[in-house]
XYZ file of C-alpha atoms in Angstrom:
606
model
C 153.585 100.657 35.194
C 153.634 103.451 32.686
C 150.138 104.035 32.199
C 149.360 104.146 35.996
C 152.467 106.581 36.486
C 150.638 108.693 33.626
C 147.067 108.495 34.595
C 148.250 109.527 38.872
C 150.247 112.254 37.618
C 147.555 114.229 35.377
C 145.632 113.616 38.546
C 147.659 115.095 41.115
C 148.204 117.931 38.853
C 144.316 118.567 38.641
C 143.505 118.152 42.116
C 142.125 121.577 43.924
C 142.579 121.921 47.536
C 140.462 124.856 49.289
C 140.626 126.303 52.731
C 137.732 128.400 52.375
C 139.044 130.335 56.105
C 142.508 129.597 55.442
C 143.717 132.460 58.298
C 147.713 131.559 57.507
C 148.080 128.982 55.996
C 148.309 125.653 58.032
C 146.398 123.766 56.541
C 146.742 124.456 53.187
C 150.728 124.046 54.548
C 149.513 120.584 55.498
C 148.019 119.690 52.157
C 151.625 121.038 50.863
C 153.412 118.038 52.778
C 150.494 115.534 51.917
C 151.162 116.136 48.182
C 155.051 116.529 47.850
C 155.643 112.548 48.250
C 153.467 111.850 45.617
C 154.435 114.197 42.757
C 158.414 113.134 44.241
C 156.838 109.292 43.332
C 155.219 110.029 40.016
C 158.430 111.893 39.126
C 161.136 109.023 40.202
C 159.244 106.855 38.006
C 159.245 108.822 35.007
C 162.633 109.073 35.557
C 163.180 105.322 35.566
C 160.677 104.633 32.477
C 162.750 106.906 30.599
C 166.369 105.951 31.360
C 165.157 102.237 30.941
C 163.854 102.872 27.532
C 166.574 104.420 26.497
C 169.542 102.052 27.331
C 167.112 99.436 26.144
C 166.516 97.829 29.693
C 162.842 97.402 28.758
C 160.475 96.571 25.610
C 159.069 99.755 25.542
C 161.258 102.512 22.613
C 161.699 106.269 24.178
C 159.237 107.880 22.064
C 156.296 105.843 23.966
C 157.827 108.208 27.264
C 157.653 111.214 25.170
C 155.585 113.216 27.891
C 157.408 111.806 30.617
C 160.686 113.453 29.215
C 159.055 116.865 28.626
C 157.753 116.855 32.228
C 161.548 116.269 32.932
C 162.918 118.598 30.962
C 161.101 120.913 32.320
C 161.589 119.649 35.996
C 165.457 120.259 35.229
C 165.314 123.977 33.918
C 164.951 124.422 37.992
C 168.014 124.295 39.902
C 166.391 122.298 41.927
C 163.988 119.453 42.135
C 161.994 119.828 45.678
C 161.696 123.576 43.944
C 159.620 122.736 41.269
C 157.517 120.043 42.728
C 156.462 122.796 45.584
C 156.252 125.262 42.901
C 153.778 123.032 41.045
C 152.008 122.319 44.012
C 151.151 125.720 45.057
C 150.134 127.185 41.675
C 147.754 123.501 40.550
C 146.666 122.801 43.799
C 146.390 124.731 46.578
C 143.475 127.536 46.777
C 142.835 129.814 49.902
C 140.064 132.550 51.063
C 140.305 134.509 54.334
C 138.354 137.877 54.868
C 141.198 139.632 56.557
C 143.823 140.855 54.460
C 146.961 140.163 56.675
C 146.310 136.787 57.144
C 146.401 136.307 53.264
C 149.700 138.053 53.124
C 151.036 135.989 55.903
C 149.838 132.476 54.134
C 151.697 133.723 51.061
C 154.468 134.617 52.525
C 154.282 131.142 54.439
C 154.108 129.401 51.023
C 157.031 131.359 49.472
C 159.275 130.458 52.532
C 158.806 127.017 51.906
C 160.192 127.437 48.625
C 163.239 130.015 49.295
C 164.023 126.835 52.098
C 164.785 124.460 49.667
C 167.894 126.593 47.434
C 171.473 125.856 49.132
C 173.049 128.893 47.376
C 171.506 132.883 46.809
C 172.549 132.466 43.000
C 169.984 129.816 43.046
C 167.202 131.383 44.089
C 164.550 131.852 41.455
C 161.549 134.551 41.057
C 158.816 133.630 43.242
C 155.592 132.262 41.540
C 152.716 134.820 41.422
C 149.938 133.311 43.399
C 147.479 136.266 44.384
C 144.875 134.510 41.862
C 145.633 131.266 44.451
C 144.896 132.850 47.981
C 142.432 135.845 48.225
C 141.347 138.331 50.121
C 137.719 138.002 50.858
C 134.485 137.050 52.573
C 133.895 133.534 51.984
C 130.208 133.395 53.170
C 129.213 136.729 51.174
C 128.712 136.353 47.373
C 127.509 133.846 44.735
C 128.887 130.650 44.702
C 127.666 129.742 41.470
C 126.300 131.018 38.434
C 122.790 129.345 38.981
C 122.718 131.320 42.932
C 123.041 134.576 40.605
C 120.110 133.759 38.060
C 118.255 132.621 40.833
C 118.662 136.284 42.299
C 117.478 138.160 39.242
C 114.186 139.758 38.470
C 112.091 137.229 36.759
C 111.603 139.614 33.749
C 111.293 137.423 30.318
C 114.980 136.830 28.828
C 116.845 139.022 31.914
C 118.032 136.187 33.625
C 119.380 134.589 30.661
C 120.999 137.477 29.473
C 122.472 138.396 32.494
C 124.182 135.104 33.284
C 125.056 134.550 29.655
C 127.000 137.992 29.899
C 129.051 137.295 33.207
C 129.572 133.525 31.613
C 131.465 135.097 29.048
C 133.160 137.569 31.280
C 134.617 135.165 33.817
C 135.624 132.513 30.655
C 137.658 135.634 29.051
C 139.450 135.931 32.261
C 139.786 132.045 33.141
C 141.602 131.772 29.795
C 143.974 134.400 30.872
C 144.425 132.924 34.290
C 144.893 129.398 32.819
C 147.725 130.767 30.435
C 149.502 133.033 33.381
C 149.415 129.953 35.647
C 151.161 127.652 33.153
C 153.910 130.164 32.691
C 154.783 129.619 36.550
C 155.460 126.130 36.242
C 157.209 126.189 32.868
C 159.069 128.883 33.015
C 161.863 130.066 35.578
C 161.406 133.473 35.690
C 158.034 134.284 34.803
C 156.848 137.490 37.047
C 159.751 139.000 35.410
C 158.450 138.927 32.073
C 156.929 141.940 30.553
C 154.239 140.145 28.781
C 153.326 138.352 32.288
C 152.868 141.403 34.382
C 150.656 142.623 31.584
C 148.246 139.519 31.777
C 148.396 139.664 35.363
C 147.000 143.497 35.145
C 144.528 142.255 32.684
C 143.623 139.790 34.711
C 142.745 142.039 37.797
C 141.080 144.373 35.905
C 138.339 142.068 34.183
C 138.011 140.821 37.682
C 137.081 143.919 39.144
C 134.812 144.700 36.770
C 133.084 141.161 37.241
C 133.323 141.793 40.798
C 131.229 145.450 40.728
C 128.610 144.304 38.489
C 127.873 141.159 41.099
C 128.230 143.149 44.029
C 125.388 145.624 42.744
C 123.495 142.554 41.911
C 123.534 141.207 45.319
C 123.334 144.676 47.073
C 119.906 144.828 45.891
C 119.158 142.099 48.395
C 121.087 143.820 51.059
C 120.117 147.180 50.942
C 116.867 148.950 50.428
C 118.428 152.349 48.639
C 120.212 153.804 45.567
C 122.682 155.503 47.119
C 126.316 155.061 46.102
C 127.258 156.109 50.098
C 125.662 153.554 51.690
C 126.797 150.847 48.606
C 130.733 151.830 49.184
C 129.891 151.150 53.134
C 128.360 147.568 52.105
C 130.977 146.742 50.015
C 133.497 147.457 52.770
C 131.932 145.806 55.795
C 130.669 142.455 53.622
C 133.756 142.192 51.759
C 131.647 140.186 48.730
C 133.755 136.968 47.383
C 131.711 135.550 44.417
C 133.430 132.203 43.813
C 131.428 131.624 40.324
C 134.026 134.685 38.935
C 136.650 134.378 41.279
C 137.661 130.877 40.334
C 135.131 130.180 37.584
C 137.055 127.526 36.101
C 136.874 125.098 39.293
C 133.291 126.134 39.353
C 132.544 125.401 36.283
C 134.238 121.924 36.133
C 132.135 121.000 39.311
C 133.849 122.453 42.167
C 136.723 121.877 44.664
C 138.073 118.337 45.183
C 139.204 118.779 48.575
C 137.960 121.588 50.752
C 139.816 121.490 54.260
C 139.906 124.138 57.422
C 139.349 125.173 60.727
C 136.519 127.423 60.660
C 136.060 130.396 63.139
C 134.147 129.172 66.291
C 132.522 132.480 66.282
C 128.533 132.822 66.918
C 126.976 135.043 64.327
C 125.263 137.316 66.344
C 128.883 138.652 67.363
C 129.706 139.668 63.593
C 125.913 140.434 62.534
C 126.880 144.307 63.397
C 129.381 143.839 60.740
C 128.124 141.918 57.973
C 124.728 139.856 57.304
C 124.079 136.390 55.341
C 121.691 135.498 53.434
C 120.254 132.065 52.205
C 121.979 129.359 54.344
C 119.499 126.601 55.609
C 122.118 126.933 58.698
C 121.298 130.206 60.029
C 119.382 128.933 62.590
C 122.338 127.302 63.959
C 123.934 130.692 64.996
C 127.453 129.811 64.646
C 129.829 130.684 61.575
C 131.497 127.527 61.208
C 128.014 125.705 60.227
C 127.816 128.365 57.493
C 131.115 127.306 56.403
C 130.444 123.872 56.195
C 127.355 124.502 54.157
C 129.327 126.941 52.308
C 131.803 124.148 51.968
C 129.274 121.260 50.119
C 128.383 124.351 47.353
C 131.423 124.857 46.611
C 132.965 121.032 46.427
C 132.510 118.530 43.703
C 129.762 115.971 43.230
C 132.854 113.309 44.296
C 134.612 115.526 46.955
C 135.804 115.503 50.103
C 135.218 118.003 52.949
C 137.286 117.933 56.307
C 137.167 120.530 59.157
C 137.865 120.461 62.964
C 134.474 122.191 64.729
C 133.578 122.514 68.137
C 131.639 119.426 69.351
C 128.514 121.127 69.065
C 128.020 119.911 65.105
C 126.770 116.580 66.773
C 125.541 117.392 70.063
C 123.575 120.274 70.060
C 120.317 120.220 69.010
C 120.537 123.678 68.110
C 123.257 122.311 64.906
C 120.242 119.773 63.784
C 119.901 121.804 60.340
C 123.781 121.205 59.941
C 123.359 117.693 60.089
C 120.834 117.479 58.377
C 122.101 118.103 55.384
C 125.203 116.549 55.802
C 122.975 113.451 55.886
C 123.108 113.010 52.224
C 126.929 111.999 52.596
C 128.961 109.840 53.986
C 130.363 111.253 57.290
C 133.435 110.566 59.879
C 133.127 112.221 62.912
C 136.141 111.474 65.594
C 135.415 113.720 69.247
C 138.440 114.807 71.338
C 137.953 116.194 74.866
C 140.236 119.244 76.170
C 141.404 117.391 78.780
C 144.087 116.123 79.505
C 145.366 116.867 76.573
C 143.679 119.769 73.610
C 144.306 118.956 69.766
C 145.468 122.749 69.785
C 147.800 123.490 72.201
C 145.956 126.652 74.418
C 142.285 126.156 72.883
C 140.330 125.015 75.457
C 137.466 123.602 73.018
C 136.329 120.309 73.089
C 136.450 119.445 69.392
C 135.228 117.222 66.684
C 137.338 116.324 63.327
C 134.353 115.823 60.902
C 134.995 114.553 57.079
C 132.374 113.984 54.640
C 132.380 112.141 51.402
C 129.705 112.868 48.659
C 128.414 110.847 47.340
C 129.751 106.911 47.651
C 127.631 104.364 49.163
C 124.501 105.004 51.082
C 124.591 108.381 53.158
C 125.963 106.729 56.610
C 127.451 108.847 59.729
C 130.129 106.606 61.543
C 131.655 108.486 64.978
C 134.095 106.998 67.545
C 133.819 107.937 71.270
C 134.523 110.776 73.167
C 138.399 110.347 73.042
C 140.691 111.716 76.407
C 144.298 110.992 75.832
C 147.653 112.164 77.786
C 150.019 114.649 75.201
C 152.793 111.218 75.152
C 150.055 109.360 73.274
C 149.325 112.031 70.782
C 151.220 110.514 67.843
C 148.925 107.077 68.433
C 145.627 109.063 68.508
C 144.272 109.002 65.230
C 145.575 104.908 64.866
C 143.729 103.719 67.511
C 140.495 105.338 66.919
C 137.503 103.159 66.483
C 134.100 104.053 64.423
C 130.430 102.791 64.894
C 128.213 103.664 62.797
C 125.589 106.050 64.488
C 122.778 105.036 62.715
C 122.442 101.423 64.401
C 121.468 103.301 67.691
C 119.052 106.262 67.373
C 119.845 109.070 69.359
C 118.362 109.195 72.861
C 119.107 112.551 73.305
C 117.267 115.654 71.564
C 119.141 114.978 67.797
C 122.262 114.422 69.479
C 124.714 111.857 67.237
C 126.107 109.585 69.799
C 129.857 109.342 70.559
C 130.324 106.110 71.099
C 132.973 103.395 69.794
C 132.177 99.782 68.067
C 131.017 96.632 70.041
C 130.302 96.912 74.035
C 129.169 100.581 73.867
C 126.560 99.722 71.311
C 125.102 96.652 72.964
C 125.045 99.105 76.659
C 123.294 102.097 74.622
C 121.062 99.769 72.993
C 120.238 97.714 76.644
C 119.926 100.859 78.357
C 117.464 103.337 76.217
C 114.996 100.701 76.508
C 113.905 102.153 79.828
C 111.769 105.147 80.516
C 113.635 108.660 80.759
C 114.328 109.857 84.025
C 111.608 113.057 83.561
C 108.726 110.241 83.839
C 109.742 109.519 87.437
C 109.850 113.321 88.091
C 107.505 116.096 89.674
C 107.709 120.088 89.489
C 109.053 120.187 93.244
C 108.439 118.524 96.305
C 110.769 117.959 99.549
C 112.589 115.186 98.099
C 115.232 117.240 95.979
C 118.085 116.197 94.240
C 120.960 119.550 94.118
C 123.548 119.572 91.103
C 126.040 121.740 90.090
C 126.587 122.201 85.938
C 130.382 121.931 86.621
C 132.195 118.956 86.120
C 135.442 117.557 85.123
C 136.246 113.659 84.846
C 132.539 113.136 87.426
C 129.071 114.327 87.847
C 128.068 115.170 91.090
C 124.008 114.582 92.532
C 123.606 115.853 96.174
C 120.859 115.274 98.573
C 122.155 118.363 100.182
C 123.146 121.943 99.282
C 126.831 122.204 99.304
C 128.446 124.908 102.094
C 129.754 128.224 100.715
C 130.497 131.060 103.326
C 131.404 134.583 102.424
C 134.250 136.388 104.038
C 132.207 137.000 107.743
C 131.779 133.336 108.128
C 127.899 133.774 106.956
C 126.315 131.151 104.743
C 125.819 132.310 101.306
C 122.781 129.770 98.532
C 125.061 128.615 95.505
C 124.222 130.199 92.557
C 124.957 127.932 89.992
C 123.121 125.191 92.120
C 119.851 123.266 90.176
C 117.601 121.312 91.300
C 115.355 117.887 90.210
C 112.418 116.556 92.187
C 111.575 112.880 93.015
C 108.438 111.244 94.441
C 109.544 109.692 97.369
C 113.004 109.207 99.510
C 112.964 105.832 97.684
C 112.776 107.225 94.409
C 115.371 109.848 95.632
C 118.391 107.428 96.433
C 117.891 105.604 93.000
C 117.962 108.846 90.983
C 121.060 110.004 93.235
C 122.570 106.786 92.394
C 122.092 106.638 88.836
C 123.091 109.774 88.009
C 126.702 109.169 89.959
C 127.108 106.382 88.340
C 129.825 105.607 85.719
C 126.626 104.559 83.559
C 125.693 108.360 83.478
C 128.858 109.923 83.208
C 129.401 107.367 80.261
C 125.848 108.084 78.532
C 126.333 112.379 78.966
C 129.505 112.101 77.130
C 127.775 110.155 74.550
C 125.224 112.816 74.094
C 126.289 116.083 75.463
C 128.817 118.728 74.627
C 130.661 117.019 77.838
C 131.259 121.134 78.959
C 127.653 121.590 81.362
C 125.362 119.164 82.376
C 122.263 120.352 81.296
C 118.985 119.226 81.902
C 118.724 117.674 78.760
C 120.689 114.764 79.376
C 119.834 114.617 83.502
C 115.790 114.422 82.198
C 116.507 111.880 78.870
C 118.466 108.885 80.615
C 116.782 105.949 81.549
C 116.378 104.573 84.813
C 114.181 101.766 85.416
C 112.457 102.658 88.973
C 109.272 101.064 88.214
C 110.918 97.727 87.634
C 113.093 97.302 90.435
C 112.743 95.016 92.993
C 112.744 95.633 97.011
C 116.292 93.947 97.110
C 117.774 96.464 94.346
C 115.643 99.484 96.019
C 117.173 98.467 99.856
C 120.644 98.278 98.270
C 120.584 101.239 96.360
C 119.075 103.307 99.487
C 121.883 102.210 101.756
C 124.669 102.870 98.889
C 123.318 106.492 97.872
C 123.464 107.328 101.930
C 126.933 105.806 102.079
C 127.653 107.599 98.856
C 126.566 110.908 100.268
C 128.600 110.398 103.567
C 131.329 109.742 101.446
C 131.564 113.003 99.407
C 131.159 115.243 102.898
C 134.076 112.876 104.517
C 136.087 113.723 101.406
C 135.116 117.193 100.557
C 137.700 120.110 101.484
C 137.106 123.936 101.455
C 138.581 126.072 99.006
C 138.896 129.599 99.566
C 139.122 132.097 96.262
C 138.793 135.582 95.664
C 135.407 135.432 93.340
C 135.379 139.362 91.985
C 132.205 140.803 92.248
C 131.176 137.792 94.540
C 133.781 138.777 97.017
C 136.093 136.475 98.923
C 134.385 133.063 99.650
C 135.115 129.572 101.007
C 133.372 126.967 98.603
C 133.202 123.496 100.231
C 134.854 121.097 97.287
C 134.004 117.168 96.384
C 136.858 114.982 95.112
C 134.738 112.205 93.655
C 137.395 110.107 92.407
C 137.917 108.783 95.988
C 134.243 106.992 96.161
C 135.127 105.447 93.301
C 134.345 102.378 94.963
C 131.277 103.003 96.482
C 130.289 104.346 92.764
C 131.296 100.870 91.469
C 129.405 99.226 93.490
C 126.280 101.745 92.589
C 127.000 100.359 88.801
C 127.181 96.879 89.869
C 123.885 97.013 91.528
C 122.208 98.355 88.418
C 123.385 96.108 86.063
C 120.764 93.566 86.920
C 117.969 96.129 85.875
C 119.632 97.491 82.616
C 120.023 93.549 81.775
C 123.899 94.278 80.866
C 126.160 91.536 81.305
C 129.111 91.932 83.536
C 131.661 92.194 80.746
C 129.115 95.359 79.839
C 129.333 96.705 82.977
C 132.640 96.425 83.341
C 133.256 98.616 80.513
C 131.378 100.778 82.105
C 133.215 101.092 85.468
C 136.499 101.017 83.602
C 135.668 103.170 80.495
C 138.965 106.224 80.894
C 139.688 104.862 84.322
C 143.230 105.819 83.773
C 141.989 109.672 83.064
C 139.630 109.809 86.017
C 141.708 108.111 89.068
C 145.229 109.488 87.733
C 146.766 112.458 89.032
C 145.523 114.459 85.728
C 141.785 113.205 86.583
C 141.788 115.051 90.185
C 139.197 117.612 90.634
């Protein structure tokens, strides 16, 4: 009906999409494409409204459509249609940051291409929209995000604050008004840009902004820099690149924030840019990673009711290092789907394994829900996001550290729950003794737990100690072959996907999974025994020797495991500890078969 048509439209129009690291453009390209079929909807039924009124087809008189027609009319002083709803889109809606200059230009240009695509003729093409107040040049994690950070950063002399605030309030409100007016003319007008009067608010414009922009920046200098001098100011200003949101788009700001803030953050640890610039103020910092300080950036700058989406290594939920990220994205509700690199990436050359997290503020009780570590071939990309599954993570505490476990509804629940029952492995362990257990931090689609040191021979033939190779100690030759087993299990590999960053195994998750060697009786212990010695035979019967040129390490040959073919024996190491976990055999079965497809097939080969 009508009123719904009316009520979705002054929506759409109002909705403010941010890529706070928007690099080029994709995403905010994305959001583009996301948005057209709904103002193309909105639009065909205004259309239909109207011409029913008018030849009387329906109760309602044309006068009652009276907006609907100017929107038209206005739609039609375009010479085409896809023109101005992409226009509209990218001067309401879409909102970018990135601190290096070219990559603004290039989203821009991206944008403006996307328009010029849709003419058929050259006499059709119209002046392009002026959207340098839309996507900026700047340092998103380097200046005030809101008025209240500022006042908070003054001297607390009586009335300064106050005064300080009130006076850049009134600044940024004169220039919002001009913004808001040189906006509209892009959308109702053709030609705006070439408008005398419209250059001249644009220069306006700029210039109250730069003088907004120098009075904040000496503001937060003072917390930067110990010193008067203008030098050393000038050199700041350059190398922090200051991007004080509360000024810069005061009017989303002030009306609450973005609605949608979207990205792909840089993956880039912040002691490799702390040469260049410093932050200040983010509960994050201990995290050590720039994409944490975007995400916190992210929930300042979005709306009590918005939504926040980014793809982030998979560190934000295994890490324990990211614990003050998620701890404050505990007060929302949370989506977190996990993708490995292998054998297939979500980008195409980025070997990261990756997690797609969305948040939601503030809805229903704060909940995290997260699907399992997801492996998929490239022909069953366009099913990927369809078929995911989410559990909520807080039905299962984390076993690991603060780790969020990746794990997917029903049978992986009940196993994590069975299974962390049991005391951690590090309770059965001692500081050394001459019952070892070797592992590399390596792996691919298996772990690998040796009771001996794996061969490596430099280019004379002499035997050279693995580097990389660490160590665990057991009590006893008994306790030995159950650790060996249960840490080549399927039941391992499963759990240290669940909990790790699936790239090392650490010690972390080797010490925190449970085994139950206390409570296992001489007919489990006897099997076991025999299947880790069978197990070990196994991997020297199938092992091969690989010979590489390792650089400064020379020219070795490095004996290689192929664990994939003792599958069977590994199966049968599951099997055996089923009865001790008290899983059923439909939950150990998942187990044995969880991405069997991925780890037997050709791709899954070590």
């Amino acid at each position: 009906g009508p009123e719904l048509v009316r009520a979705f439209y002054a929506a759409i129009e109002r909705v403010t999409v941010l890529d706070p690291t928007c690099g080029s453009g994709a995403f905010l390209f994305a959001a583009l494409n996301i948005l057209q079929p709904l103002y193309d909807a909105c639009l065909e039924r205004m259309e239909s409204c109207v011409a029913d009124a008018r030849r009387g087809a329906s109760k309602d008189r044309p006068a009652k459509f009276t907006d609907f027609s100017k929107v038209l009319a206005t739609v039609d002083k375009h010479h085409n249609h896809n023109y101005f709803v992409l226009k509209s889109i990218i001067v309401n809606n879409l909102f970018g940051v990135d601190i290096m200059e070219e990559a603004v230009e290039i989203c821009k240009l991206r944008l403006f291409l996307k328009l010029v695509a849709q003419v058929e003729a050259v006499e059709q093409i119209e002046p392009l929209p002026d959207i340098d107040f839309n996507i900026r040049c700047g340092n998103t994690l380097v200046g005030y995000a809101k008025l209240e950070d500022f006042k908070k950063s003054l001297p607390a002399m009586s009335g300064f604050a106050d005064d300080a605030v009130t006076r850049i309030e009134e600044k940024a409100q004169k220039v919002d008004l001009l913004f808001k007016t040189f906006r509209e003319r892009q959308t109702s007008e053709i030609s705006p840009v070439s408008s005398s009067l419209a250059a001249q608010q644009k220069r306006n414009i700029a210039k109250d902004l730069e003088s907004l922009r120098g009075e904040l920046d000496e503001f937060l200098a003072k917390d930067y820099l110990q010193s008067d001098s203008k030098k050393k100011f000038a050199a700041w200003q350059k190398s922090h690149q200051p991007f004080h949101w509360c000024v810069e788009f005061f009017g989303i700001i002030k009306r609450g924030g973005f609605d949608v803030i979207i990205g792909n953050p840089p993956y880039v640890e912040y002691k490799d840019v702390a040469a260049t610039y410093t932050v200040r103020g983010y509960a994050t910092q201990a995290c050590g990673d720039l994409y944490a300080f975007v995400i916190e950036r992210a929930l300042a700058l979005a709306t009590t009711t918005g939504s926040i989406g980014a793809i982030v290594p998979i560190s934000i939920a295994s890490a324990d290092g990211f614990a003050p990220l998620r701890e404050i994205l505990q007060a929302s509700q949370n989506w977190a789907s996990h993708y490995a690199e292998r054998p297939a990436k979500l980008f195409s050359g980025v070997e990261k394994r990756l997690t797609i997290w969305t948040t939601r503020r503030p809805g229903p009780p704060p909940a995290t829900m997260v699907t399992s570590y997801r492996r998929w071939l490239a022909e069953e990309r366009q099913n990927l996001f369809e078929t995911l599954q989410y559990a909520p993570s807080g039905t299962v505490p984390s076993a690991v550290g603060s780790s969020i476990a990746k794990i997917s509804p029903g049978r992986a629940q009940c196993v994590l729950e069975k299974i962390r029952n049991h005391p951690r492995l590090d309770t059965a362990l001692v500081a050394v003794s001459e019952f070892p257990v070797f592992y590399t931090r390596k792996l691919r689609y298996f772990v690998q737990f040796f009771d001996f040191v794996p061969s490596i021979w430099d280019a004379s033939g002499a035997k050279v100690q693995p580097s990389e190779l660490k160590a665990i100690y057991a009590r006893s030759e008994q306790d030995r072959a159950v650790i060996l087993c249960a840490l080549n299990s399927s039941l391992f590999f499963w759990f240290f996907c669940a909990f790790s960053d699936v790239r090392n195994v650490n010690r972390r998750e080797v010490e925190a999974f449970p085994i139950p060697i206390g409570s296992l009786g001489r007919a489990t212990q006897a099997r076991l025994s025999i299947l880790a010695k069978r197990l070990m035979e196994d991997f020297n019967r199938n092992s091969c020797v690989l010979k590489n040129d390792y650089g400064k390490h020379g020219t070795l040959k490095i004996q290689s495991f192929q664990p994939r073919l003792s599958k069977a024996i590994i199966d049968e190491i599951d099997t055996a500890l089923a009865g001790p976990f008290g899983l059923t055999e439909d939950e150990i079965d998942f187990v044995i078969n969880a991405e069997y497809k991925y780890r037997m097939g050709e791709s899954g080969g070590e």
